[in-house]
JSON list of C-alpha atoms in Angstrom, two decimals:
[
{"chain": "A", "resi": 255, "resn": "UNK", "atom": "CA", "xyz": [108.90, 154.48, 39.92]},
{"chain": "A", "resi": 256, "resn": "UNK", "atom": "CA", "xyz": [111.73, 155.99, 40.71]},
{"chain": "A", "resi": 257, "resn": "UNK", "atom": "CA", "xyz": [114.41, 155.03, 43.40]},
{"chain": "A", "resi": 258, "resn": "UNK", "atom": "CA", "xyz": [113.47, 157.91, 46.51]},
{"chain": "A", "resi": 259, "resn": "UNK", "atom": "CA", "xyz": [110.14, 156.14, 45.77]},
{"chain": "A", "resi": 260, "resn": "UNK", "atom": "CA", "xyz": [111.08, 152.52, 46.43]},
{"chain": "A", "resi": 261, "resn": "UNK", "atom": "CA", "xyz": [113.15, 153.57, 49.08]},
{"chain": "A", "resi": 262, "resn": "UNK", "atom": "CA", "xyz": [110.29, 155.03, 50.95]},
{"chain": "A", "resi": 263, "resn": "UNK", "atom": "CA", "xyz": [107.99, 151.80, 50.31]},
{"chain": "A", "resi": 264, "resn": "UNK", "atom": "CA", "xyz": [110.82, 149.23, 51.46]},
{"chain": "A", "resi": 265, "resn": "UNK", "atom": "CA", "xyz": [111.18, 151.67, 54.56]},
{"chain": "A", "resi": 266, "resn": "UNK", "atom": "CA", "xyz": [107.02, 151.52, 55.06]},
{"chain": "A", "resi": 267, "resn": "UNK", "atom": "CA", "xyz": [106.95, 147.60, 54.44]},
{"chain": "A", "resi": 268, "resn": "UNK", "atom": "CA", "xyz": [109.45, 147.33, 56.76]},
{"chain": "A", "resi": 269, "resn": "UNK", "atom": "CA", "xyz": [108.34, 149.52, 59.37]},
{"chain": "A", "resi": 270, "resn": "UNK", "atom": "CA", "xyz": [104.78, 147.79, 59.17]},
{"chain": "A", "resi": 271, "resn": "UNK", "atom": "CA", "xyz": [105.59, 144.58, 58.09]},
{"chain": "A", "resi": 272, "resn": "UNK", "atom": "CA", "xyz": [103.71, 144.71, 54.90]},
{"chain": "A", "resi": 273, "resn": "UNK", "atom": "CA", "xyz": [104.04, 144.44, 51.22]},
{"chain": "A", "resi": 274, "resn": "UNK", "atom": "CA", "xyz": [102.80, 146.78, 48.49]},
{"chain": "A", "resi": 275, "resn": "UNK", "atom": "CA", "xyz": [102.92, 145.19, 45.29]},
{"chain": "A", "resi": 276, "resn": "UNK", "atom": "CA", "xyz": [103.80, 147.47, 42.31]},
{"chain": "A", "resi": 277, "resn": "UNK", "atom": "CA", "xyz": [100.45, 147.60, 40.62]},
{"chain": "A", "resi": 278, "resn": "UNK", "atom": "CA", "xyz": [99.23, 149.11, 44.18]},
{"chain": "A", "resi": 279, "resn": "UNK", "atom": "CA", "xyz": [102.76, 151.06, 44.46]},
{"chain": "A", "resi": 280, "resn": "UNK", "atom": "CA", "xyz": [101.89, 152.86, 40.90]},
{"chain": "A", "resi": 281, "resn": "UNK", "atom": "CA", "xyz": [97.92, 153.60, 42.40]},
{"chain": "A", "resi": 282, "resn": "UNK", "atom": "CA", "xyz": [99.11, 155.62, 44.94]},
{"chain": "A", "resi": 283, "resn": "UNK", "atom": "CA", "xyz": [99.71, 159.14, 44.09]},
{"chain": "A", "resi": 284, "resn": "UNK", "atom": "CA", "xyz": [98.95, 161.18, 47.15]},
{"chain": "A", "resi": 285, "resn": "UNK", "atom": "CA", "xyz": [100.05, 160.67, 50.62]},
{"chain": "A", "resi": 286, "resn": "UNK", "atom": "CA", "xyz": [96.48, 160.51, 51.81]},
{"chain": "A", "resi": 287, "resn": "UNK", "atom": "CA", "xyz": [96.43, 157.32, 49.49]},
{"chain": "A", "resi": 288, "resn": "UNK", "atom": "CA", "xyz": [99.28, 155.82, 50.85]},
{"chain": "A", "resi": 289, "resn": "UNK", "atom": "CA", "xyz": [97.80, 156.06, 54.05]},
{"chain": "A", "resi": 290, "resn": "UNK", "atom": "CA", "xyz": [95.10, 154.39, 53.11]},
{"chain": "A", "resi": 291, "resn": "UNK", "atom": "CA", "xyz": [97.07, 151.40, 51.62]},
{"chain": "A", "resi": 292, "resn": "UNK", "atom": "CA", "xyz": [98.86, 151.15, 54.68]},
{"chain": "A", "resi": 293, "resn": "UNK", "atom": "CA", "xyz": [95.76, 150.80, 57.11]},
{"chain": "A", "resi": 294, "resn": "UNK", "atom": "CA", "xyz": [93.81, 148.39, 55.17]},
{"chain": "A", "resi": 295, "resn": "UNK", "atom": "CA", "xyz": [96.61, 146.03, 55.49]},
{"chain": "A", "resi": 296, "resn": "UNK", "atom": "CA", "xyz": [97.76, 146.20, 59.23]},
{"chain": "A", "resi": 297, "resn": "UNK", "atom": "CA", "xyz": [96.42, 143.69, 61.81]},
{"chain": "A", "resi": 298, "resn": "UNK", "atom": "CA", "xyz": [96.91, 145.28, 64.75]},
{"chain": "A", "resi": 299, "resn": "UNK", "atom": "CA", "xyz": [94.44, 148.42, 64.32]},
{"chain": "A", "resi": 300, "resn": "UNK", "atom": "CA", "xyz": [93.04, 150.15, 67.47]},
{"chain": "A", "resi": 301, "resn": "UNK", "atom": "CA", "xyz": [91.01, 152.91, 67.27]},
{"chain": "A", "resi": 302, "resn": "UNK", "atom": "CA", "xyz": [90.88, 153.80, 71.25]},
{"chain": "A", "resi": 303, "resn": "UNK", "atom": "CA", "xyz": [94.21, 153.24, 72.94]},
{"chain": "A", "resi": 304, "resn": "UNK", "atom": "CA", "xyz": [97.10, 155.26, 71.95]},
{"chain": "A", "resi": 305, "resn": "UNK", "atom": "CA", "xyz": [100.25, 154.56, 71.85]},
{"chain": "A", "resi": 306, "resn": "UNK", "atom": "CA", "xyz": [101.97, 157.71, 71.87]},
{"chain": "A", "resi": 307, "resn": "UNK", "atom": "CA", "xyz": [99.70, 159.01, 75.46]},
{"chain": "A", "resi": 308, "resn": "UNK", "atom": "CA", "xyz": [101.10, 155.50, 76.94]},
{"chain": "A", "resi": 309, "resn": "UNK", "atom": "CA", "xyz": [105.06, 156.79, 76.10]},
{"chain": "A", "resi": 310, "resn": "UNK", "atom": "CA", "xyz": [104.45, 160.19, 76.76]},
{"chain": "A", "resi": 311, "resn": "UNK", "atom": "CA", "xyz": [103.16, 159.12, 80.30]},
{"chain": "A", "resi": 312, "resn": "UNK", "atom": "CA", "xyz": [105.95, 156.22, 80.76]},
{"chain": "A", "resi": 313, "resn": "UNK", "atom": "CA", "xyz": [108.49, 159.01, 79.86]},
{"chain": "A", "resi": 314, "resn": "UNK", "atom": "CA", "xyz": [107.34, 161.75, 82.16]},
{"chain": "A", "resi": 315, "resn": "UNK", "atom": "CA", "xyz": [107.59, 159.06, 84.84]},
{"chain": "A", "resi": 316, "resn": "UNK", "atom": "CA", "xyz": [111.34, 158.21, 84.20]},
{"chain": "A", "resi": 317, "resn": "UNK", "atom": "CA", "xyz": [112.20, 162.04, 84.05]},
{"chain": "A", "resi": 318, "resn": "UNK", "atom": "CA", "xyz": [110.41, 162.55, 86.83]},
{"chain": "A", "resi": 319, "resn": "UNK", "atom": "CA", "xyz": [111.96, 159.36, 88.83]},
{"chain": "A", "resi": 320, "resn": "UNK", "atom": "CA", "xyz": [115.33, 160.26, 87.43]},
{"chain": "A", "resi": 321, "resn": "UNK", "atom": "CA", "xyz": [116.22, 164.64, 87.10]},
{"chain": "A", "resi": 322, "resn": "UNK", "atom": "CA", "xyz": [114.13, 164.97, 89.70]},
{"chain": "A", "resi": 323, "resn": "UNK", "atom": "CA", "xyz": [111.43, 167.15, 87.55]},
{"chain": "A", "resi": 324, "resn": "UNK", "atom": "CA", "xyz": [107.75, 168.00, 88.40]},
{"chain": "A", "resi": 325, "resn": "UNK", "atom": "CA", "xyz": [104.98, 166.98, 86.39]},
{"chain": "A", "resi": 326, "resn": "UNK", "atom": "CA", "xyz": [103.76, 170.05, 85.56]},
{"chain": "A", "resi": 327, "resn": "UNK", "atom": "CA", "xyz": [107.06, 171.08, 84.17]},
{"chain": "A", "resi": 328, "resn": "UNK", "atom": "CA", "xyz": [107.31, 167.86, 81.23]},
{"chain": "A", "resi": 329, "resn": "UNK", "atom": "CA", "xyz": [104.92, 168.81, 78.50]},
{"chain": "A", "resi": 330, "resn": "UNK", "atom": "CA", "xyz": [104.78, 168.46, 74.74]},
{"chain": "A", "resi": 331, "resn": "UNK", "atom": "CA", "xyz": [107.05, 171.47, 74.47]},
{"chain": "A", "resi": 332, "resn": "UNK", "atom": "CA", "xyz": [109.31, 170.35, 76.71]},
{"chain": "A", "resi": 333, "resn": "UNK", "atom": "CA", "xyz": [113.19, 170.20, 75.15]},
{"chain": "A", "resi": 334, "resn": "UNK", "atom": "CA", "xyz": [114.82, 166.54, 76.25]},
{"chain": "A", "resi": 335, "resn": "UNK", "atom": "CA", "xyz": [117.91, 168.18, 75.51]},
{"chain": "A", "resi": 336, "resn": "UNK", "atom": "CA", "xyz": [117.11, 170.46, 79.09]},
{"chain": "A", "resi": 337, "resn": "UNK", "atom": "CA", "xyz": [115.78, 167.59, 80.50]},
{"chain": "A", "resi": 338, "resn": "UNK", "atom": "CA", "xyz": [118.63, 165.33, 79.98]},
{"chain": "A", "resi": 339, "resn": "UNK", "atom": "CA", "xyz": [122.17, 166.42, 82.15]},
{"chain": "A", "resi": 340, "resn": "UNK", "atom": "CA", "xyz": [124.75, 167.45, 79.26]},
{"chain": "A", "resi": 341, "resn": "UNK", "atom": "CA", "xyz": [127.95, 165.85, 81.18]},
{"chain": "A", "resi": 342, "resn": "UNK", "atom": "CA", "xyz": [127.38, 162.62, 80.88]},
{"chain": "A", "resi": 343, "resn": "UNK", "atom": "CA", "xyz": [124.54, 162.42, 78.28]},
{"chain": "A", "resi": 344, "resn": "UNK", "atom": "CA", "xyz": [125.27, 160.01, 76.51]},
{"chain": "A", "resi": 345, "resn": "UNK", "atom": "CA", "xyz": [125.18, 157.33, 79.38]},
{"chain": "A", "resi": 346, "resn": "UNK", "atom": "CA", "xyz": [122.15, 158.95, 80.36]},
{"chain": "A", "resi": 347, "resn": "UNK", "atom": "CA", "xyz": [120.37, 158.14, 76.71]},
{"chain": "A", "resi": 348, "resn": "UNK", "atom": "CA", "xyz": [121.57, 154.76, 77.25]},
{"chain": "A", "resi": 349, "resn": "UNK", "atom": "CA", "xyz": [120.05, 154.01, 80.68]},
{"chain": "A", "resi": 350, "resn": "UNK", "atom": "CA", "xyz": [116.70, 155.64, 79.41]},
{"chain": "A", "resi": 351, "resn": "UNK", "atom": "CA", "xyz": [116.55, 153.48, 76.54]},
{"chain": "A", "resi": 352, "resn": "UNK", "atom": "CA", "xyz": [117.42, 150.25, 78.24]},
{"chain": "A", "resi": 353, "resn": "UNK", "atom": "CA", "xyz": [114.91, 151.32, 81.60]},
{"chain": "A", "resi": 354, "resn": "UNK", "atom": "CA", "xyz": [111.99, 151.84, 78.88]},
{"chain": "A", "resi": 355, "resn": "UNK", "atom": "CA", "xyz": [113.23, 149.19, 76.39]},
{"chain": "A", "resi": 356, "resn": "UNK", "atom": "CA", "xyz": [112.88, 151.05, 73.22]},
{"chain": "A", "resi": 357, "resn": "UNK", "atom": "CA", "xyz": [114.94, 152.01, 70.68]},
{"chain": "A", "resi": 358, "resn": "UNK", "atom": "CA", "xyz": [116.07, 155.98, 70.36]},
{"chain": "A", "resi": 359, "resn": "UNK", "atom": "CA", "xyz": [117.13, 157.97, 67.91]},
{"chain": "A", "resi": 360, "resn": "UNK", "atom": "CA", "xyz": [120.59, 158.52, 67.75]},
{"chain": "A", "resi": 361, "resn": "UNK", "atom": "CA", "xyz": [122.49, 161.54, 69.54]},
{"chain": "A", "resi": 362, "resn": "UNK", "atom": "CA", "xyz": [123.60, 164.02, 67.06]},
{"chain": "A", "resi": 363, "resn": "UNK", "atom": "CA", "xyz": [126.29, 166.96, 66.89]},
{"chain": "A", "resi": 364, "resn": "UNK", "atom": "CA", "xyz": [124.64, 170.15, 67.68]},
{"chain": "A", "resi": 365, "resn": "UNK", "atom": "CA", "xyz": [123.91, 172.61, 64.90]},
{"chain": "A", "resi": 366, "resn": "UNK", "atom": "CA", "xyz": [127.07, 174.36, 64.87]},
{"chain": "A", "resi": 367, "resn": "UNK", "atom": "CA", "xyz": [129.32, 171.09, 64.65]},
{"chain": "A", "resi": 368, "resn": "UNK", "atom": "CA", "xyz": [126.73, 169.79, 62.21]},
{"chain": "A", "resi": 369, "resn": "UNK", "atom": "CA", "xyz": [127.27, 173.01, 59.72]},
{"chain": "A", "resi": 370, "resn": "UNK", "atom": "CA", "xyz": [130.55, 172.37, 59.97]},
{"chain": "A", "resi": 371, "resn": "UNK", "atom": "CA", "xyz": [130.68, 168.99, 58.80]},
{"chain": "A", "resi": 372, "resn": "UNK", "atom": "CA", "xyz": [128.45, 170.30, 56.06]},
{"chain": "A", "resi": 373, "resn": "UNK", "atom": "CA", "xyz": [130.48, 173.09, 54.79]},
{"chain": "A", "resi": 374, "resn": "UNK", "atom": "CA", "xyz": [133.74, 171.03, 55.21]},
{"chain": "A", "resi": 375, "resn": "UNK", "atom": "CA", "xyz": [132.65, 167.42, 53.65]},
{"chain": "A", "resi": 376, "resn": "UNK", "atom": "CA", "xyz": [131.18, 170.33, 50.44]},
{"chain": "A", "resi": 377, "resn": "UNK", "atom": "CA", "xyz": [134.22, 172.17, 50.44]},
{"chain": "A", "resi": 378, "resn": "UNK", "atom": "CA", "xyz": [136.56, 169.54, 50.51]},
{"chain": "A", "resi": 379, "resn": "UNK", "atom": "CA", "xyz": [134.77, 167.04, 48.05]},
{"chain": "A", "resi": 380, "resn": "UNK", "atom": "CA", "xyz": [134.06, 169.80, 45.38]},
{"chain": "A", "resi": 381, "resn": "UNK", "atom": "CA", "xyz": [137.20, 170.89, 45.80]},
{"chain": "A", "resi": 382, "resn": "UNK", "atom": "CA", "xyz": [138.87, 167.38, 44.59]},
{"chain": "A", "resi": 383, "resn": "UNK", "atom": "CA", "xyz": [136.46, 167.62, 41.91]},
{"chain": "A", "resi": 384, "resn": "UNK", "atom": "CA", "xyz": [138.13, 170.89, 40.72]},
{"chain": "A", "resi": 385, "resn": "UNK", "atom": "CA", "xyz": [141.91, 169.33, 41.02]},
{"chain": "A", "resi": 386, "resn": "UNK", "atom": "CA", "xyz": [140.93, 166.26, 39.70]},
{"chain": "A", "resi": 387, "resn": "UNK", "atom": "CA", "xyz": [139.45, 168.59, 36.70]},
{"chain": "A", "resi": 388, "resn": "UNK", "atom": "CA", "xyz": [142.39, 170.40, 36.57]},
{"chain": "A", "resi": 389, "resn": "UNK", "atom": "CA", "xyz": [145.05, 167.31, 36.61]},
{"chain": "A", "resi": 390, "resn": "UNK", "atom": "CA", "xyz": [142.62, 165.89, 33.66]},
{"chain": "A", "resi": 391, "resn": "UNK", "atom": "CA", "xyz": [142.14, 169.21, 30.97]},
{"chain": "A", "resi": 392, "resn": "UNK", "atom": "CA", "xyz": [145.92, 170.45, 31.95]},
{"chain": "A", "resi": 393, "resn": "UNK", "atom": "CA", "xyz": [148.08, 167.66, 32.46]},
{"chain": "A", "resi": 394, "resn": "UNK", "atom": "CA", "xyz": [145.50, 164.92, 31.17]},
{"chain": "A", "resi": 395, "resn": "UNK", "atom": "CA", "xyz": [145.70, 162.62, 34.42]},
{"chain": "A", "resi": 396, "resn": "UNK", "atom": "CA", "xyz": [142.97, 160.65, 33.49]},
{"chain": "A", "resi": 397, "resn": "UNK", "atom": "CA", "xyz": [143.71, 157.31, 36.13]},
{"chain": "A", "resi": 398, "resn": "UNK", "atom": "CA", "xyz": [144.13, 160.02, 38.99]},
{"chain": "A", "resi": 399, "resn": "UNK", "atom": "CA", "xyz": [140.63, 161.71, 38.11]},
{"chain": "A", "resi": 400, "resn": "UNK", "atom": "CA", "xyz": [139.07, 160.16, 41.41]},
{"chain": "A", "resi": 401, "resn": "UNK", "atom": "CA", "xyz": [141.45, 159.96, 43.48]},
{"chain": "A", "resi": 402, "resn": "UNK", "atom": "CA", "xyz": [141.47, 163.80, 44.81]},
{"chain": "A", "resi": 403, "resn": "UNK", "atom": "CA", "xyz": [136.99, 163.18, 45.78]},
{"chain": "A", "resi": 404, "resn": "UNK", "atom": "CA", "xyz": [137.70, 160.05, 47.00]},
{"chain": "A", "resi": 405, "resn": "UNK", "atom": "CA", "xyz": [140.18, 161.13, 49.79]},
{"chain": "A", "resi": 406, "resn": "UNK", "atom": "CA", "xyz": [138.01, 163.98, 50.47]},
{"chain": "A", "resi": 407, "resn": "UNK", "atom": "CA", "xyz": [135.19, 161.93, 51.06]},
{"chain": "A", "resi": 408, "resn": "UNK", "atom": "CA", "xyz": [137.38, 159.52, 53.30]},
{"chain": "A", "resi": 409, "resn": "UNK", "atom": "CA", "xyz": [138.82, 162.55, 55.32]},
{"chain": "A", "resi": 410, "resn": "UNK", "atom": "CA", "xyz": [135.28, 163.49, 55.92]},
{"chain": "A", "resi": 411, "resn": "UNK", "atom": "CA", "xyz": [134.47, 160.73, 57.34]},
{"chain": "A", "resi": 412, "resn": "UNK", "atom": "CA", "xyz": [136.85, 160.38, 59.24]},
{"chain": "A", "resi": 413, "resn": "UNK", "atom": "CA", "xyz": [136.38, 163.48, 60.33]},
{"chain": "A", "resi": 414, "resn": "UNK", "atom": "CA", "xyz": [133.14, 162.79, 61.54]},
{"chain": "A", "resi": 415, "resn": "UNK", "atom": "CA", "xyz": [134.05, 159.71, 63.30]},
{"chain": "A", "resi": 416, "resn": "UNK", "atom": "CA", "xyz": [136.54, 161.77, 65.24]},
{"chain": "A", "resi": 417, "resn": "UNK", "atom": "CA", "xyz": [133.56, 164.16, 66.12]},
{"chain": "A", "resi": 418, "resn": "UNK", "atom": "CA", "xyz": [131.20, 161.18, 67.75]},
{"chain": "A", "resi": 419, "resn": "UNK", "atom": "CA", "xyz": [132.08, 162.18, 71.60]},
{"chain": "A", "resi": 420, "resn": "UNK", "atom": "CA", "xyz": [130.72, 165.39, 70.70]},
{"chain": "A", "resi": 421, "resn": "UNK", "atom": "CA", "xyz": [127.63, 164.07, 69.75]},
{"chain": "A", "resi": 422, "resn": "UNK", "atom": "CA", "xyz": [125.23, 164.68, 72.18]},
{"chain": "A", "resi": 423, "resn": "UNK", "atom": "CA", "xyz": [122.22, 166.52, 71.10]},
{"chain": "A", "resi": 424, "resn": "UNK", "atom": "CA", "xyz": [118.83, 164.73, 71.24]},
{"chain": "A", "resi": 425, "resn": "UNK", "atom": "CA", "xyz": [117.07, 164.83, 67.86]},
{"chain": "A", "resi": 426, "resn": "UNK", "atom": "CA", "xyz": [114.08, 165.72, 67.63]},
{"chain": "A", "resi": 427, "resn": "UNK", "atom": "CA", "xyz": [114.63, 167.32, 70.77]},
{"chain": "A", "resi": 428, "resn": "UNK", "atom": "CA", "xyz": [111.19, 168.63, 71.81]},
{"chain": "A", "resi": 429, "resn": "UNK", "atom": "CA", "xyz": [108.95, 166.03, 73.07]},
{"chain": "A", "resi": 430, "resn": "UNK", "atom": "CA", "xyz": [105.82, 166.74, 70.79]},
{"chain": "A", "resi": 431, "resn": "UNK", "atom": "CA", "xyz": [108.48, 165.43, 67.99]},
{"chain": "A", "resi": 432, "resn": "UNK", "atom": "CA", "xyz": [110.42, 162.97, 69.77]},
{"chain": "A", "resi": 433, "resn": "UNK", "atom": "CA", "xyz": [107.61, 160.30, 70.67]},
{"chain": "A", "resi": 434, "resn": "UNK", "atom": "CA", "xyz": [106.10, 159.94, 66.98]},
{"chain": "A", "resi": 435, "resn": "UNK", "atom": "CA", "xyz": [109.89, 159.18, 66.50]},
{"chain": "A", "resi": 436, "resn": "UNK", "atom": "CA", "xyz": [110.12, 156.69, 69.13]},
{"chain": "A", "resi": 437, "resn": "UNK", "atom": "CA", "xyz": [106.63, 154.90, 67.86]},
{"chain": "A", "resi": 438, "resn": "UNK", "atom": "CA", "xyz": [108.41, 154.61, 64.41]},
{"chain": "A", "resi": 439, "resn": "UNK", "atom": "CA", "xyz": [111.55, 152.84, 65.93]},
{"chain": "A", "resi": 440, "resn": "UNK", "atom": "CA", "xyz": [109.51, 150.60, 67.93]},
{"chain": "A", "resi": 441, "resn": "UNK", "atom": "CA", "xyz": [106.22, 150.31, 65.74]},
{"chain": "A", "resi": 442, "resn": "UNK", "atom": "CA", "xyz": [106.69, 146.30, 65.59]},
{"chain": "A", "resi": 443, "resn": "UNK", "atom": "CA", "xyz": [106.80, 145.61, 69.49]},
{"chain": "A", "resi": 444, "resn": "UNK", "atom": "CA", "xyz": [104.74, 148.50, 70.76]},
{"chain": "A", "resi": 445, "resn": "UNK", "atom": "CA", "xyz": [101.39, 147.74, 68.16]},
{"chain": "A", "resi": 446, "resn": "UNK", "atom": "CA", "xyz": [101.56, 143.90, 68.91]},
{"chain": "A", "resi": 447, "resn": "UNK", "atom": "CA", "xyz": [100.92, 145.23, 72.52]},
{"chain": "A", "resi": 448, "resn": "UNK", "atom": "CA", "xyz": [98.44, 147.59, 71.76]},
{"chain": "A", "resi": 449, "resn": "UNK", "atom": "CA", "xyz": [98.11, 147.80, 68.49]},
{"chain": "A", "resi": 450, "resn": "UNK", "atom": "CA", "xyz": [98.13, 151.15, 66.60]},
{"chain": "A", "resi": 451, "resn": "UNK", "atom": "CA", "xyz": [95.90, 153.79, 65.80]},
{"chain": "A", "resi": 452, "resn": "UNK", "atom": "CA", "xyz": [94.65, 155.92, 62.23]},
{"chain": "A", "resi": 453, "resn": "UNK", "atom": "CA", "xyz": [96.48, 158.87, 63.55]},
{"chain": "A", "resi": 454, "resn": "UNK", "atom": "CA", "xyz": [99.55, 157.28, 64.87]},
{"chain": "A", "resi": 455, "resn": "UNK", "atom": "CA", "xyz": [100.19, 155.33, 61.91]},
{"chain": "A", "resi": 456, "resn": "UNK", "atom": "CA", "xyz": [99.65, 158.19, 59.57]},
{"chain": "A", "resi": 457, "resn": "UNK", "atom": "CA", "xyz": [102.47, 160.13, 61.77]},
{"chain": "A", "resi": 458, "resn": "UNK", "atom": "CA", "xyz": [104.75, 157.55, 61.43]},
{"chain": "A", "resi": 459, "resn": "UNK", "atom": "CA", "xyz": [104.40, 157.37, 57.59]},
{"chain": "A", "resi": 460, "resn": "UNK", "atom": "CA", "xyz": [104.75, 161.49, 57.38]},
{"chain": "A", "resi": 461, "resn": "UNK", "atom": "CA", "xyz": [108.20, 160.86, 59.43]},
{"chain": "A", "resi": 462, "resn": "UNK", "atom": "CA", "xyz": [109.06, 158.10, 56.87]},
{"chain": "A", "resi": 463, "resn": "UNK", "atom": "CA", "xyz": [108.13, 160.62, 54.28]},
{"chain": "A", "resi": 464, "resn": "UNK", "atom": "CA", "xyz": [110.03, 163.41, 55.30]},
{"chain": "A", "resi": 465, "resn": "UNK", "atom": "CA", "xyz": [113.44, 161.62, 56.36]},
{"chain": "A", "resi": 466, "resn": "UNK", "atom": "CA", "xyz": [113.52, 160.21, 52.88]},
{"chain": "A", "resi": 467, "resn": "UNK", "atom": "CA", "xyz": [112.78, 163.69, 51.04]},
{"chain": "A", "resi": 468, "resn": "UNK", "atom": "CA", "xyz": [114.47, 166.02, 53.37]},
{"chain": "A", "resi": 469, "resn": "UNK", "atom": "CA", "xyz": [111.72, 168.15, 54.07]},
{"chain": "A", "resi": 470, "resn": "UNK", "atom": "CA", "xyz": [110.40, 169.07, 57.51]},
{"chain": "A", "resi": 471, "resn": "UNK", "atom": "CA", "xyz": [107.20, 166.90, 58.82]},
{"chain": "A", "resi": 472, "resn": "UNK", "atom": "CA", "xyz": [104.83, 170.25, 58.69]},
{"chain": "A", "resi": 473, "resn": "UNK", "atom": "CA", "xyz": [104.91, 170.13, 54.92]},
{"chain": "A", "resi": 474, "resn": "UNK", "atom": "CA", "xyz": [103.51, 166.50, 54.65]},
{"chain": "A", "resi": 475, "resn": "UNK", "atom": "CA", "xyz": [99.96, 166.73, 54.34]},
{"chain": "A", "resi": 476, "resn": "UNK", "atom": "CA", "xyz": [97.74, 164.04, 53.53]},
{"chain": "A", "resi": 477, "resn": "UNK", "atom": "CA", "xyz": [96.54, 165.89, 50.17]},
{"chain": "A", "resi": 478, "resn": "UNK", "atom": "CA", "xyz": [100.05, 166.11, 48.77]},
{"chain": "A", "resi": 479, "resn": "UNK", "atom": "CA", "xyz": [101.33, 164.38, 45.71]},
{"chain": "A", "resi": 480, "resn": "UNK", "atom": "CA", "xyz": [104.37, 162.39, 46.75]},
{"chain": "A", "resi": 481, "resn": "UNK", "atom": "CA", "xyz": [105.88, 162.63, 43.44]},
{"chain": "A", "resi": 482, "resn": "UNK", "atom": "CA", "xyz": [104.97, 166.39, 41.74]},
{"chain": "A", "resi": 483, "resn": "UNK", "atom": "CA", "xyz": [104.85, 168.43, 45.73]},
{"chain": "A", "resi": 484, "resn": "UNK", "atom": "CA", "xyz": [107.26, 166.61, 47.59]},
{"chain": "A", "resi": 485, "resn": "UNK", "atom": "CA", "xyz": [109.63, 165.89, 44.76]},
{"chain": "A", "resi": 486, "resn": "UNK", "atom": "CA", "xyz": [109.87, 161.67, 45.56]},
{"chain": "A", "resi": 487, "resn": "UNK", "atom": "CA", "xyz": [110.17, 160.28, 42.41]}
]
């Protein structure tokens, strides 16, 4: 097993508060199977209420209570990040999460700032690799070899920290996205309530999944092999 794989189960056990053991780890070869695993060991199973209805109604309420929106207008393709006033977001976010008492994802920089970062923590850190290359073939500078990455990986982040008041995009932004994220923050509280359902449970797992491979949520399907099609190994 390799480590993206016990990554991913200590994230599931923890989620679910559950434990795989090894010989049950090294059975499961398809997400389908690990869904499977996951089911037959949760308490709190409920076939008829759902969860995620419940939020999406409780959140419609607050947007409706608080931006002044209509009902008709909040639906599963709604984006938060319209809903939600830009000045002042942040505070907004807060008072949401503390009026609903969940936990939220966190506010990120928007795609442009995020590309940024990207490009410049790349740029910078490869290009210490290539001086600290340099200093080591041409003037054979072995003890300052990591030096160069190392300060480029510290100016990146603190280049990022200096970037945090412009982080105020909600992600996932559209609704349809953002409550199977919100019943994977708050799994624990929310299915000792009202317990959980097949369908919920398998959503949360396929979030799991695809945060810890990188891939988008569409592409985990319960008949994929974790290891050989989603490349967790």
């Amino acid at each position: 097993m390799g480590l993206d794989n016990v990554d991913l189960l200590v994230k599931i056990e923890k989620t679910f508060g559950i434990s795989i053991s090894d010989h049950e780890a090294e059975e499961i070869e398809t997400v389908g199977e690990l869904h499977n695993t996951v089911w037959g060991k949760l308490d709190h199973q409920n076939k008829e209420k759902c969860i995620s209805q419940s939020l999406f109604y409780k959140i419609r309420q607050y947007v409706i209570d608080n931006f002044k929106s209509q009902k008709k207008d909040f639906l599963l393709s709604t984006n938060l990040n319209d809903v939600f006033p830009k000045k002042n977001r942040k505070d907004f976010y807060l008072k949401f999460s503390q009026n609903l008492n969940i936990e939220v994802p966190n506010l990120t920089l928007n795609e442009s700032w995020n590309k940024f970062l990207n490009y410049f923590g790349m740029i910078i850190i490869l290009g210490g690799l290539l001086i600290s290359a340099i200093l080591i073939i041409v003037f054979d500078y072995t003890k300052w070899s990591l030096v160069t990455p190392i300060l480029g990986i510290i100016l990146t982040a603190i280049i990022s920290k200096k970037l945090e008041p412009l982080r105020t995009t909600i992600n996932p932004s559209l609704v349809l996205d953002f409550i199977p994220k919100l019943v994977s923050l708050n799994y624990s509280t929310l299915s000792q309530k009202d317990g959980i359902s097949r369908i919920e449970m398998e959503s949360i797992i396929n979030h799991l999944i695809a945060d810890t491979a990188g891939l988008e949520i569409d592409l985990i399907t319960s008949d994929k092999k974790i290891c050989h099609d989603l490349g967790i190994d």
